[in-house]
Tab-separated table of C-alpha atoms in Angstrom:
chain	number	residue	atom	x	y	z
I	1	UNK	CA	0.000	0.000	0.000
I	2	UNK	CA	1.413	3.499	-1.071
I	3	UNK	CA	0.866	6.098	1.162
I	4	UNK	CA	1.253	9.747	0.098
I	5	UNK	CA	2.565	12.553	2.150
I	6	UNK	CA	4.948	10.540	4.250
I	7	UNK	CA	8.084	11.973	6.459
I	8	UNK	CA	10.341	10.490	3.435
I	9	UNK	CA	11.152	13.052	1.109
I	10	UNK	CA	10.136	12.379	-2.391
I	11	UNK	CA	13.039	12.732	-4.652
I	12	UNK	CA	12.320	13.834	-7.985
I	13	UNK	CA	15.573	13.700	-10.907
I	14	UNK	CA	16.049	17.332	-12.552
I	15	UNK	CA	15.068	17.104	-16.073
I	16	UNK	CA	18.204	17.770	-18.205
I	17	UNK	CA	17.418	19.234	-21.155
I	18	UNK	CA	18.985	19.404	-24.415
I	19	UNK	CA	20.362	15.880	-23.871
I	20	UNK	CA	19.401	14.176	-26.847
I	21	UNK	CA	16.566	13.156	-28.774
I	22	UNK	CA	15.928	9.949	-26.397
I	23	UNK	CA	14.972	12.306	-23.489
I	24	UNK	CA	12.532	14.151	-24.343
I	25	UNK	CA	13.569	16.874	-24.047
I	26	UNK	CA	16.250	17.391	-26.805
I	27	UNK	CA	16.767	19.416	-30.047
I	28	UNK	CA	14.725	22.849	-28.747
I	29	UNK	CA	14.812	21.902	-25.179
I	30	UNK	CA	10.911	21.994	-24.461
I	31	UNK	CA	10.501	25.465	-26.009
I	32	UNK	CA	9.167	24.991	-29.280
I	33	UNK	CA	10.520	26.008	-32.970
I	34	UNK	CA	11.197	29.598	-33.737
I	35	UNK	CA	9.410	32.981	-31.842
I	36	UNK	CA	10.307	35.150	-29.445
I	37	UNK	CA	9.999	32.333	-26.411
I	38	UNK	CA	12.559	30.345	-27.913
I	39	UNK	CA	15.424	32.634	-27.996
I	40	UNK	CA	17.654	33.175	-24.512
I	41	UNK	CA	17.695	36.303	-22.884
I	42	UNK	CA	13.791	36.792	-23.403
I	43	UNK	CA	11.660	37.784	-20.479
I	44	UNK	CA	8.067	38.983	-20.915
I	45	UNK	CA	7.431	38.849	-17.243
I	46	UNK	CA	4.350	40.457	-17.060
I	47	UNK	CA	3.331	41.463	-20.321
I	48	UNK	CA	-0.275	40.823	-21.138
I	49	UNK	CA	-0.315	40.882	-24.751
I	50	UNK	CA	-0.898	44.916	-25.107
I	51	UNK	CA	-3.501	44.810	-22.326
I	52	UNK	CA	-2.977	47.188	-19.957
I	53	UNK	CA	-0.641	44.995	-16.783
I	54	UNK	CA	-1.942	44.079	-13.715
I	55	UNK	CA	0.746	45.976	-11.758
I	56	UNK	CA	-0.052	49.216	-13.843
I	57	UNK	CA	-4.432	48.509	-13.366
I	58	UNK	CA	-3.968	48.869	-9.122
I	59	UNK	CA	-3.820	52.049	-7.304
I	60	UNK	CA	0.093	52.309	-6.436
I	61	UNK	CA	0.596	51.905	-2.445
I	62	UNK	CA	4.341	52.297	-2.103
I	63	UNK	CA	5.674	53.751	1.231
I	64	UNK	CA	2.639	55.262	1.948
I	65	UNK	CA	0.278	53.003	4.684
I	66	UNK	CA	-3.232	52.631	4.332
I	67	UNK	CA	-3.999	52.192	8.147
I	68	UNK	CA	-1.210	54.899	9.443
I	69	UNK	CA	-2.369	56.750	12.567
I	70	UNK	CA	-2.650	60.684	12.013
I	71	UNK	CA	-0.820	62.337	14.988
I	72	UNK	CA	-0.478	66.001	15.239
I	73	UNK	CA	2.766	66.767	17.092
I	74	UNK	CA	3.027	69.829	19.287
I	75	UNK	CA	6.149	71.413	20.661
I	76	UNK	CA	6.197	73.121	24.167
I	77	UNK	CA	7.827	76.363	22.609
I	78	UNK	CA	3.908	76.227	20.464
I	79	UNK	CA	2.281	75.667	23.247
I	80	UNK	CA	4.091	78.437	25.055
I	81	UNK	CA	3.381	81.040	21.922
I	82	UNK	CA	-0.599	80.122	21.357
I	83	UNK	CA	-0.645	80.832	25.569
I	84	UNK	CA	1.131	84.392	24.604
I	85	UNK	CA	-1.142	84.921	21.527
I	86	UNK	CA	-4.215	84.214	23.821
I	87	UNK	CA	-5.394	81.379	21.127
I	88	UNK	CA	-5.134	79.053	24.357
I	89	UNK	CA	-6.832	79.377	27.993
I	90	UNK	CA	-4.237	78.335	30.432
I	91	UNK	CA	-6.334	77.992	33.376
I	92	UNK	CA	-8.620	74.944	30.954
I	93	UNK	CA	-7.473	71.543	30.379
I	94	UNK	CA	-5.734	71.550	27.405
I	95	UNK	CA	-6.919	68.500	24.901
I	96	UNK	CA	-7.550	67.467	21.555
I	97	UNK	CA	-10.690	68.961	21.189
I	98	UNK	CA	-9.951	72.808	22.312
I	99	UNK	CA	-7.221	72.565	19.701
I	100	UNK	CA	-9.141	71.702	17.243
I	101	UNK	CA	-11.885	74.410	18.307
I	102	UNK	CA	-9.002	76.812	18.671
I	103	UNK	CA	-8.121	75.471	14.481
I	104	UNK	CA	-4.605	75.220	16.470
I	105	UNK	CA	-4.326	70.902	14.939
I	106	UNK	CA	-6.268	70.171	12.151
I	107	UNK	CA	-9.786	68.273	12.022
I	108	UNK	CA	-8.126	64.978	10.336
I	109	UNK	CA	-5.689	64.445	13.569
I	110	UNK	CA	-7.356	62.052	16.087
I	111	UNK	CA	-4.369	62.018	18.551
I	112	UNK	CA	-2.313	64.152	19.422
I	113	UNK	CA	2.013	63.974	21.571
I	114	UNK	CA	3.491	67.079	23.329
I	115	UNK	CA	7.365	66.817	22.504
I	116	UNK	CA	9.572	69.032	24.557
I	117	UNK	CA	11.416	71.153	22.335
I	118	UNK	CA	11.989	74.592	23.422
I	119	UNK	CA	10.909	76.000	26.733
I	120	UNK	CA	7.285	76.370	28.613
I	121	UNK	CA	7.007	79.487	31.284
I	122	UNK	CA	3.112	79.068	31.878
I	123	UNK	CA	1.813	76.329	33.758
I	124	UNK	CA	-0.563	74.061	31.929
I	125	UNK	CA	-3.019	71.179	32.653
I	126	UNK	CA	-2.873	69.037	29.042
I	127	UNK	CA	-4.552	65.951	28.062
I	128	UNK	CA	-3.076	64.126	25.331
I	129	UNK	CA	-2.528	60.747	23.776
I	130	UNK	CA	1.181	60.577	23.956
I	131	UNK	CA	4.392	62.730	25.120
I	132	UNK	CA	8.081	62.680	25.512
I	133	UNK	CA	9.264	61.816	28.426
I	134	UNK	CA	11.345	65.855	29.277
I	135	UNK	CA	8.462	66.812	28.111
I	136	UNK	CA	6.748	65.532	31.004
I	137	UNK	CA	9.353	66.686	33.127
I	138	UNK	CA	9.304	70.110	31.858
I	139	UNK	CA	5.580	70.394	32.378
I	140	UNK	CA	5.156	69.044	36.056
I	141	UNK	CA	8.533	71.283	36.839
I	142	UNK	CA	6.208	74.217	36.252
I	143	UNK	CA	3.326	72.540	38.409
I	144	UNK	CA	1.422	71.661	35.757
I	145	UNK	CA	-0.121	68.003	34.721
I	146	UNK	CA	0.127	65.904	32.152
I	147	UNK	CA	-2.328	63.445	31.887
I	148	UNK	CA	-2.076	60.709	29.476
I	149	UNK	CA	-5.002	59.073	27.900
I	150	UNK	CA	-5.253	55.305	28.174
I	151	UNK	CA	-3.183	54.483	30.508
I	152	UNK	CA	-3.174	51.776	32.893
């Protein structure tokens, strides 16, 4: 009884072509008489007869993610100017949402990090999604907090 799919590995011979008429495969080697897909060198990988290719019929993708996460990022030394400007209450809560009232981050950000370049004199109570870690620091120096959403 022959069973298939077994441990042993099924060796197959490589077919050697162009080894005389007896194999098979001799004379043109498999590849026919005459044409384009006789000849060496030839690649028509994907040509489609004139047809417009696959590759060139889909929307290109490249570097560019479909599912990326939009995050606005916000320095402190911003922060610190829209304070100045009056664009920002510093006595509020400071979150995604007055920002966006405030047309400080744009409508298609849905998260938002405080990074800590440059220097905050006003304290500040901010909600965001993510920050830098001097940020942090450089808030809660000032008396201020930083309160990160979704965190255990």
């Amino acid at each position: 009884m022959n069973i298939l799919n077994t441990t042993a590995k099924v060796i197959v011979p490589k077919k050697r072509v162009g080894r005389g008429i007896g194999s098979g495969k001799g004379k043109t080697s498999g590849r026919g008489i005459k044409g384009q897909k006789s000849r060496s060198g030839v690649a028509i990988k994907s040509f489609e007869g004139g047809q417009m290719p696959l590759y060139r019929r889909l929307p290109k993708r490249g570097f560019n993610p479909i599912n990326k996460s939009k995050i606005a990022r916000i320095n402190l030394d911003q922060l610190q100017s829209f304070v100045d400007n009056k664009r920002i209450n510093p006595e509020s809560i400071v979150n995604l949402e007055i920002l966006k009232q405030s047309k400080i981050i744009n409508k298609k950000y849905l998260k938002f990090k405080i990074l800590a370049n440059g220097n905050l004199t006003t304290k500040i109570d901010i909600e965001a999604d993510f920050s830098s870690i001097a940020a942090k620091e450089k808030i809660e120096k000032l008396g201020g907090v930083l309160k990160i959403k979704n965190q255990k």
